[in-house]
């Protein structure tokens, strides 16, 4: 954020900031369990159940029953392999990721406790 704020010409742009790697929700979940020193449960929610819940949440939102940003778009973002777009950020600033998710996660989890 500091690199972008200090750089002329970056105003009004939106950047994706990451370590440049793509992580699936399953990989992130596993990393969190590992970082907490816990065993990941053998059972997990089937993806189709998550899809049904996302569809139901979106429909309920359209009907005015709930206010939530969770829906099919969120589901697609979580389960679709997206290329990590950091090229523009690296071209416009001197930002280079120093840590990966796995490197940073222990500190993040420690600060949450």
Coordinates of C-alpha atoms in Angstrom, one line a residue:
X1 CA 0.0 0.0 0.0
X2 CA 2.8 2.4 0.8
X3 CA 4.6 1.6 -2.5
X4 CA 1.4 2.3 -4.4
X5 CA 0.6 5.5 -2.5
X6 CA 4.0 6.9 -3.0
X7 CA 4.2 6.1 -6.7
X8 CA 2.9 8.8 -9.1
X9 CA 0.4 7.5 -11.6
X10 CA -0.9 4.7 -9.5
X11 CA -4.0 6.6 -8.2
X12 CA -7.3 5.1 -9.1
X13 CA -5.9 1.7 -10.0
X14 CA -6.8 -1.5 -8.3
X15 CA -4.0 -4.1 -7.9
X16 CA -4.0 -7.7 -6.9
X17 CA -1.4 -8.2 -4.2
X18 CA -0.2 -11.7 -3.5
X19 CA 3.0 -13.8 -3.3
X20 CA 2.4 -14.6 -7.0
X21 CA 1.2 -18.2 -6.3
X22 CA -2.3 -19.6 -6.8
X23 CA -3.7 -21.4 -3.8
X24 CA -6.9 -23.5 -3.8
X25 CA -9.3 -23.2 -0.9
X26 CA -8.2 -26.7 0.1
X27 CA -4.6 -25.8 0.1
X28 CA -5.3 -22.7 2.2
X29 CA -7.3 -24.7 4.7
X30 CA -4.6 -27.3 5.0
X31 CA -2.0 -24.6 5.6
X32 CA -4.1 -23.0 8.3
X33 CA -4.6 -26.4 10.1
X34 CA -0.9 -27.1 9.8
X35 CA 0.0 -23.6 11.1
X36 CA -2.3 -24.1 14.1
X37 CA -0.7 -27.5 14.8
X38 CA -4.1 -29.2 14.3
X39 CA -5.0 -32.2 12.3
X40 CA -7.3 -31.5 9.3
X41 CA -10.6 -33.4 9.6
X42 CA -10.8 -36.4 7.3
X43 CA -14.3 -35.3 6.3
X44 CA -14.9 -32.2 4.3
X45 CA -18.0 -30.5 2.8
X46 CA -18.6 -31.8 -0.7
X47 CA -18.1 -29.0 -3.3
X48 CA -21.7 -29.6 -4.6
X49 CA -23.1 -28.7 -1.2
X50 CA -21.1 -25.4 -1.3
X51 CA -22.5 -24.7 -4.7
X52 CA -26.0 -25.3 -3.5
X53 CA -25.4 -23.0 -0.5
X54 CA -24.0 -20.3 -2.8
X55 CA -27.0 -20.5 -5.1
X56 CA -29.4 -20.4 -2.2
X57 CA -27.7 -17.4 -0.7
X58 CA -27.7 -15.6 -4.0
X59 CA -31.4 -16.3 -4.5
X60 CA -32.3 -15.3 -1.0
X61 CA -30.4 -12.0 -1.6
X62 CA -32.3 -11.4 -4.8
X63 CA -35.5 -12.0 -3.0
X64 CA -34.5 -9.5 -0.3
X65 CA -34.5 -12.1 2.4
X66 CA -30.8 -11.6 3.4
X67 CA -28.0 -9.1 2.7
X68 CA -24.9 -10.9 1.7
X69 CA -22.2 -10.7 -0.9
X70 CA -21.9 -14.5 -0.8
X71 CA -23.3 -16.2 -3.9
X72 CA -22.4 -17.9 -7.1
X73 CA -19.8 -15.3 -8.0
X74 CA -18.0 -16.0 -4.7
X75 CA -18.2 -19.7 -5.4
X76 CA -16.7 -19.3 -8.9
X77 CA -13.9 -17.2 -7.5
X78 CA -13.0 -19.8 -4.9
X79 CA -13.1 -22.9 -7.1
X80 CA -11.8 -21.5 -10.4
X81 CA -8.1 -21.4 -11.1
X82 CA -7.3 -17.8 -11.7
X83 CA -3.9 -16.6 -12.9
X84 CA -2.4 -14.3 -10.3
X85 CA -2.3 -10.9 -11.9
X86 CA 0.6 -9.0 -10.4
X87 CA 2.4 -7.9 -13.5
X88 CA 0.9 -4.4 -13.5
X89 CA 1.7 -3.8 -9.8
X90 CA 5.3 -4.9 -10.4
X91 CA 5.5 -2.6 -13.5
X92 CA 4.1 0.4 -11.7
X93 CA 5.9 0.0 -8.4
X94 CA 9.0 -1.6 -6.9
X95 CA 6.8 -4.1 -5.0
X96 CA 8.2 -7.7 -5.0
X97 CA 6.7 -10.3 -2.6
X98 CA 9.2 -11.3 0.1
X99 CA 7.1 -14.0 1.7
X100 CA 4.9 -16.8 0.5
X101 CA 1.6 -17.7 2.2
X102 CA 3.4 -20.6 4.0
X103 CA 6.1 -18.2 5.2
X104 CA 3.7 -15.6 6.5
X105 CA 1.0 -17.8 7.9
X106 CA 2.6 -18.6 11.2
X107 CA 3.0 -14.9 12.1
X108 CA -0.6 -14.2 10.9
X109 CA -2.0 -17.0 13.0
X110 CA 0.1 -15.9 16.1
X111 CA -1.3 -12.4 15.8
X112 CA -4.9 -13.7 15.7
X113 CA -4.6 -15.6 19.0

